[in-house]
mmCIF file of C-alpha atoms and ligand atoms in Angstrom:
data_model
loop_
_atom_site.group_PDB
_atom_site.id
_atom_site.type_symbol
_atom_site.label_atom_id
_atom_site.label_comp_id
_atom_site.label_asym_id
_atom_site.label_seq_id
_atom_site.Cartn_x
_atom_site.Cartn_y
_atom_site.Cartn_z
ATOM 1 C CA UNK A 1 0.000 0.000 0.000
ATOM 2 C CA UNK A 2 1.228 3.508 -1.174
ATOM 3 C CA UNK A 3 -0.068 7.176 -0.323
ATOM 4 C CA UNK A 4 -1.344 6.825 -3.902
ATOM 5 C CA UNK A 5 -3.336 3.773 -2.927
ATOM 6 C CA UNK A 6 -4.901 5.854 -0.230
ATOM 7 C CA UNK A 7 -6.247 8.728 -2.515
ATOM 8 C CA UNK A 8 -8.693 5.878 -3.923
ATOM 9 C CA UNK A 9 -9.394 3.968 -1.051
ATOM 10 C CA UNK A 10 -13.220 4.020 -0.206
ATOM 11 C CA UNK A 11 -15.856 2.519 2.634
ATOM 12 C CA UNK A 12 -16.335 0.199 0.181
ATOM 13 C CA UNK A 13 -12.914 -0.988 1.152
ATOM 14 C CA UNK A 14 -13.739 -1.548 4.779
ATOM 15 C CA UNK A 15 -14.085 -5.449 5.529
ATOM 16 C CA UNK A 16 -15.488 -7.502 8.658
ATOM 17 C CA UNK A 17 -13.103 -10.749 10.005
ATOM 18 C CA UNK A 18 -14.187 -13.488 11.707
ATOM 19 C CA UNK A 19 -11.732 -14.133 14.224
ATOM 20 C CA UNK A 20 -10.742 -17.630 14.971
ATOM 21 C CA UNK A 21 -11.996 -19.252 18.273
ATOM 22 C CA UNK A 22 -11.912 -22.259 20.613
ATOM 23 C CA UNK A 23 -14.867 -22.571 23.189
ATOM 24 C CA UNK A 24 -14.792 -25.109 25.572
ATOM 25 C CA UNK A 25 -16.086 -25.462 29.426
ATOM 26 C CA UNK A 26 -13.439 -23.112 30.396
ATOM 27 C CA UNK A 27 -14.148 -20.266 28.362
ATOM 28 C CA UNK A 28 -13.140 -19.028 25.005
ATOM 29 C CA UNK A 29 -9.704 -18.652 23.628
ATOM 30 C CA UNK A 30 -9.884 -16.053 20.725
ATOM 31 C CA UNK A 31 -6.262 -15.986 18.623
ATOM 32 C CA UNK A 32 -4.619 -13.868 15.734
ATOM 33 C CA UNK A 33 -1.770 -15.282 14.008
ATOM 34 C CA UNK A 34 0.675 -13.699 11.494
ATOM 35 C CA UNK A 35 -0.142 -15.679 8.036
ATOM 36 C CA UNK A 36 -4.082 -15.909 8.660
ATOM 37 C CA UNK A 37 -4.942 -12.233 8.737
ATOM 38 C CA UNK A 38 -6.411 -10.283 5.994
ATOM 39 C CA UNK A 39 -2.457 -8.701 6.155
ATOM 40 C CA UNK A 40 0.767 -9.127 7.808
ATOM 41 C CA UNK A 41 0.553 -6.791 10.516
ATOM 42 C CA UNK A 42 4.080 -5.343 12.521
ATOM 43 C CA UNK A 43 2.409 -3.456 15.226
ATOM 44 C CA UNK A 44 -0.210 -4.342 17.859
ATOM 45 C CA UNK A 45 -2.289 -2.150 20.213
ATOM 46 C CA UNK A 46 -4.855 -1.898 22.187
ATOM 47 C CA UNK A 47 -6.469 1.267 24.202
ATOM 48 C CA UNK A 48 -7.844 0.680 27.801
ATOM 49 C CA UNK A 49 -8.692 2.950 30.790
ATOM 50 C CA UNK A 50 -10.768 5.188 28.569
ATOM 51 C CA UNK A 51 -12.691 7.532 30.352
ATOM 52 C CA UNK A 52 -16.748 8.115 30.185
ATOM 53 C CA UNK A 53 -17.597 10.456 27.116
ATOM 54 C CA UNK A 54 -13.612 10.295 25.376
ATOM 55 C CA UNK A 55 -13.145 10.359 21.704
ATOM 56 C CA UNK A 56 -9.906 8.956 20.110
ATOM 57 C CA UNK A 57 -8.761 8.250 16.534
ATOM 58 C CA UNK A 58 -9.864 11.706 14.565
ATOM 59 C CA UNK A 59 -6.663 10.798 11.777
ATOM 60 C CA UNK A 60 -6.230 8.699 8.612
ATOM 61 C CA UNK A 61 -3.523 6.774 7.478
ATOM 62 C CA UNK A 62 -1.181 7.403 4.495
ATOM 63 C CA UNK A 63 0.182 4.082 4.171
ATOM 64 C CA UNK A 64 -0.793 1.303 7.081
ATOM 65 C CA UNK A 65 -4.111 -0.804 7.686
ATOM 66 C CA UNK A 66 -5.704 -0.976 10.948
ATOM 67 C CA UNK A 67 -7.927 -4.141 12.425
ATOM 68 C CA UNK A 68 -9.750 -3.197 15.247
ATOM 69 C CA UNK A 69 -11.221 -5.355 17.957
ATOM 70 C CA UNK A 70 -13.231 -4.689 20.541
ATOM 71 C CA UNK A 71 -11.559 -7.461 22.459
ATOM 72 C CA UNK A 72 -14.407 -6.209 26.128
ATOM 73 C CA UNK A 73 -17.448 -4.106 25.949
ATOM 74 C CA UNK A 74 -18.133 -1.844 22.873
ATOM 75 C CA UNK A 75 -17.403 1.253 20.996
ATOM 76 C CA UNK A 76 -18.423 2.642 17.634
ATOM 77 C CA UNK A 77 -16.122 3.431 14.657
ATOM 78 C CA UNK A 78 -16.771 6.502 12.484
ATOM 79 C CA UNK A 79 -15.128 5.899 9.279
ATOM 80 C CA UNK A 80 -15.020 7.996 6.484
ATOM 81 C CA UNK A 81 -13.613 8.891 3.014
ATOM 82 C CA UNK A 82 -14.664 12.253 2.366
ATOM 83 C CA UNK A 83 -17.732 11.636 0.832
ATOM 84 C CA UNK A 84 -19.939 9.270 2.826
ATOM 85 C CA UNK A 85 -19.373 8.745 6.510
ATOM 86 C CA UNK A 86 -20.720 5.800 8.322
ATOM 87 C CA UNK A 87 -21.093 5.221 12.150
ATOM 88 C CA UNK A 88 -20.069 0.888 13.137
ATOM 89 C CA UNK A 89 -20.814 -0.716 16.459
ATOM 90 C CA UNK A 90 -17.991 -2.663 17.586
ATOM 91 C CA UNK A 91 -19.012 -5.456 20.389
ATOM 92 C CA UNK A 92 -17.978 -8.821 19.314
ATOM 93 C CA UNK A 93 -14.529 -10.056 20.199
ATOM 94 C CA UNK A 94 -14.971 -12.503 17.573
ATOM 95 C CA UNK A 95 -15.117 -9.882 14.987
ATOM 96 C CA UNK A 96 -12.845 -7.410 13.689
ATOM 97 C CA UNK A 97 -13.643 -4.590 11.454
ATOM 98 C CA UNK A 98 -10.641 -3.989 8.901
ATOM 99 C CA UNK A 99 -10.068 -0.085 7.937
ATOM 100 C CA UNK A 100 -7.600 1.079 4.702
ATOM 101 C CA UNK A 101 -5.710 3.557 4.512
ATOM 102 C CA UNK A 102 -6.961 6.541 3.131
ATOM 103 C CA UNK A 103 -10.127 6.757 5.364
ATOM 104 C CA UNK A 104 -10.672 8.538 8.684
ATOM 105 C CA UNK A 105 -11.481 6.834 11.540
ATOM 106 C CA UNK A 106 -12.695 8.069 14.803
ATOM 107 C CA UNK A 107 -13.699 6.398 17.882
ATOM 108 C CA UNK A 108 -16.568 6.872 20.839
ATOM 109 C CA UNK A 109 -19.271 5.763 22.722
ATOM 110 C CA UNK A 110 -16.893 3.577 24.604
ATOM 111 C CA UNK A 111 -18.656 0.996 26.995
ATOM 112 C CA UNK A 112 -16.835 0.865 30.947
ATOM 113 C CA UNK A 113 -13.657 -1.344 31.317
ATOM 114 C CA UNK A 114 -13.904 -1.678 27.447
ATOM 115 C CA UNK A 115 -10.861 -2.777 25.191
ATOM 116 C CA UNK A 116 -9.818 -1.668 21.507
ATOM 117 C CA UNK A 117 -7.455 -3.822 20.066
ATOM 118 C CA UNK A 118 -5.875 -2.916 16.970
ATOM 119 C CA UNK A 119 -3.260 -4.338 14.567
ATOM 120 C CA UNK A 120 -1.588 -2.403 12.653
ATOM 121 C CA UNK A 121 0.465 -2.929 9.265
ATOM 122 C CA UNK A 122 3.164 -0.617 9.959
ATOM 123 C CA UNK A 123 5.419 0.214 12.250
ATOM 124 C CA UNK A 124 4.518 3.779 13.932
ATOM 125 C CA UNK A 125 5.384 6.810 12.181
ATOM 126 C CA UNK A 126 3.543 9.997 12.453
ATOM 127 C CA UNK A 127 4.700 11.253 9.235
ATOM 128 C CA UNK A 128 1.852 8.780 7.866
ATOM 129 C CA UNK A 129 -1.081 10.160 9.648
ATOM 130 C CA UNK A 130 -3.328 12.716 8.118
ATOM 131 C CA UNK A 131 -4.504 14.652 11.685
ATOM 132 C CA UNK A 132 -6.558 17.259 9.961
ATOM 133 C CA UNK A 133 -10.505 16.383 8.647
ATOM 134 C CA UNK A 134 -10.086 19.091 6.367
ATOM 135 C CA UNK A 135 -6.350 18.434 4.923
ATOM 136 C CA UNK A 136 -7.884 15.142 4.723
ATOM 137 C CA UNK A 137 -10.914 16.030 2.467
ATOM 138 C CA UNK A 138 -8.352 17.927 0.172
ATOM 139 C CA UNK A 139 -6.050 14.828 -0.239
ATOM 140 C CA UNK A 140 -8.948 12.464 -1.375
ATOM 141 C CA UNK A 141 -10.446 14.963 -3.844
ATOM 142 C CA UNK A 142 -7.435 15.003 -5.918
ATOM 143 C CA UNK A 143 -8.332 11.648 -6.890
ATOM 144 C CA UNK A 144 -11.678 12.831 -8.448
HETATM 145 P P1 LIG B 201 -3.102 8.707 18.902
HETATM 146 O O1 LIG B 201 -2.816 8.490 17.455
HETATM 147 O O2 LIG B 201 -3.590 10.067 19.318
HETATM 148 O O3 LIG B 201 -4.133 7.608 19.408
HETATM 149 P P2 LIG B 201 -5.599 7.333 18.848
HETATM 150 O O4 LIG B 201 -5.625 7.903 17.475
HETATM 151 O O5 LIG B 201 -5.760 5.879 18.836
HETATM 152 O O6 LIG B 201 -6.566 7.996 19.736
HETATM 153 O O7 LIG B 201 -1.803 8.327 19.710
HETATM 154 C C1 LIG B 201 -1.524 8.849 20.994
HETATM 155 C C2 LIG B 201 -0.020 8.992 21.117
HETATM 156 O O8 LIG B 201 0.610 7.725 21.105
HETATM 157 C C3 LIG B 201 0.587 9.812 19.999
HETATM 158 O O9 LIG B 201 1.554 10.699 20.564
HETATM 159 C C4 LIG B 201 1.288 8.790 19.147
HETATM 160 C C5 LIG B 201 1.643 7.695 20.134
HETATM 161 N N1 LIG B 201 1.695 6.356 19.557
HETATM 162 C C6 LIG B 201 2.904 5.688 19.536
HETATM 163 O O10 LIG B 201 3.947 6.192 20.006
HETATM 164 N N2 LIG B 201 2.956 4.423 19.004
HETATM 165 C C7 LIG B 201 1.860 3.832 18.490
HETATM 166 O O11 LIG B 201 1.935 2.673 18.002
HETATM 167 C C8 LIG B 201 0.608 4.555 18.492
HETATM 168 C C9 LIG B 201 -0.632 3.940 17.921
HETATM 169 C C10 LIG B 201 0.584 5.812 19.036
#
């Protein structure tokens, strides 16, 4: 994936995973592993401790995909690539919600104790995130 590639990425991009996992008496074991995932992610992380009523995300990505999970309680994901915005409930730990690059992604309505996991197919750099809705809105209108 380029910056070019994420001119032309849409929500049409966005894709749900069903996470792999084993349920017996004792509870469930949920696993990702490098090879099965819709890419080969370098970076994993997950955001915790979030206070009542806080917002994170509010960027895009140049270059790197994100899976997010919400591995306890629930969140929503506002995604959107400059034309149509969409709100997604996030409450499954056995289903992860793929995002491209090129679309911005916000996060609320967090649950208490919940958990966002994410995987990411980058290492961090800050040079790839667009941090700005309306720089971003100018980037993906030069595709059109
Ligand atoms: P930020 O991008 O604001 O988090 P989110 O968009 O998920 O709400 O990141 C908060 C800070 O953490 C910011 O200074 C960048 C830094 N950070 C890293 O150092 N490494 C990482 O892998 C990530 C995701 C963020």
């Amino acid at each position: 994936m380029s910056k070019l590639d994420s001119i032309k990425t849409g929500l049409k991009d966005l894709q749900f995973v069903k996470i792999p996992v084993v349920k017996d008496h004792r509870g469930n074991l949920a696993y990702l592993q490098w090879g099965d995932m819709p890419f080969d992610f370098k970076r994993v992380y997950y955001i915790f401790d979030i206070p009542s009523g806080a917002k994170r995300g509010g960027h895009a990505h140049l270059v790197s995909k994100d899976l997010l999970i919400a591995i306890s309680g629930s969140f929503d994901v506002i995604v959107d690539d400059g034309q149509e915005r969409r709100r997604i409930h996030l409450n499954n730990p056995e289903t992860g919600l793929v995002t491209p690059n090129g679309i911005w992604r916000e996060l609320d309505n967090f649950s208490a104790n919940s958990i966002c996991l994410i995987l990411n197919s980058e290492l961090f750099s800050e040079d790839e995130y667009i941090r700005d809705y309306e720089e971003f809105v100018r980037f993906k209108k030069i595709a059109r």
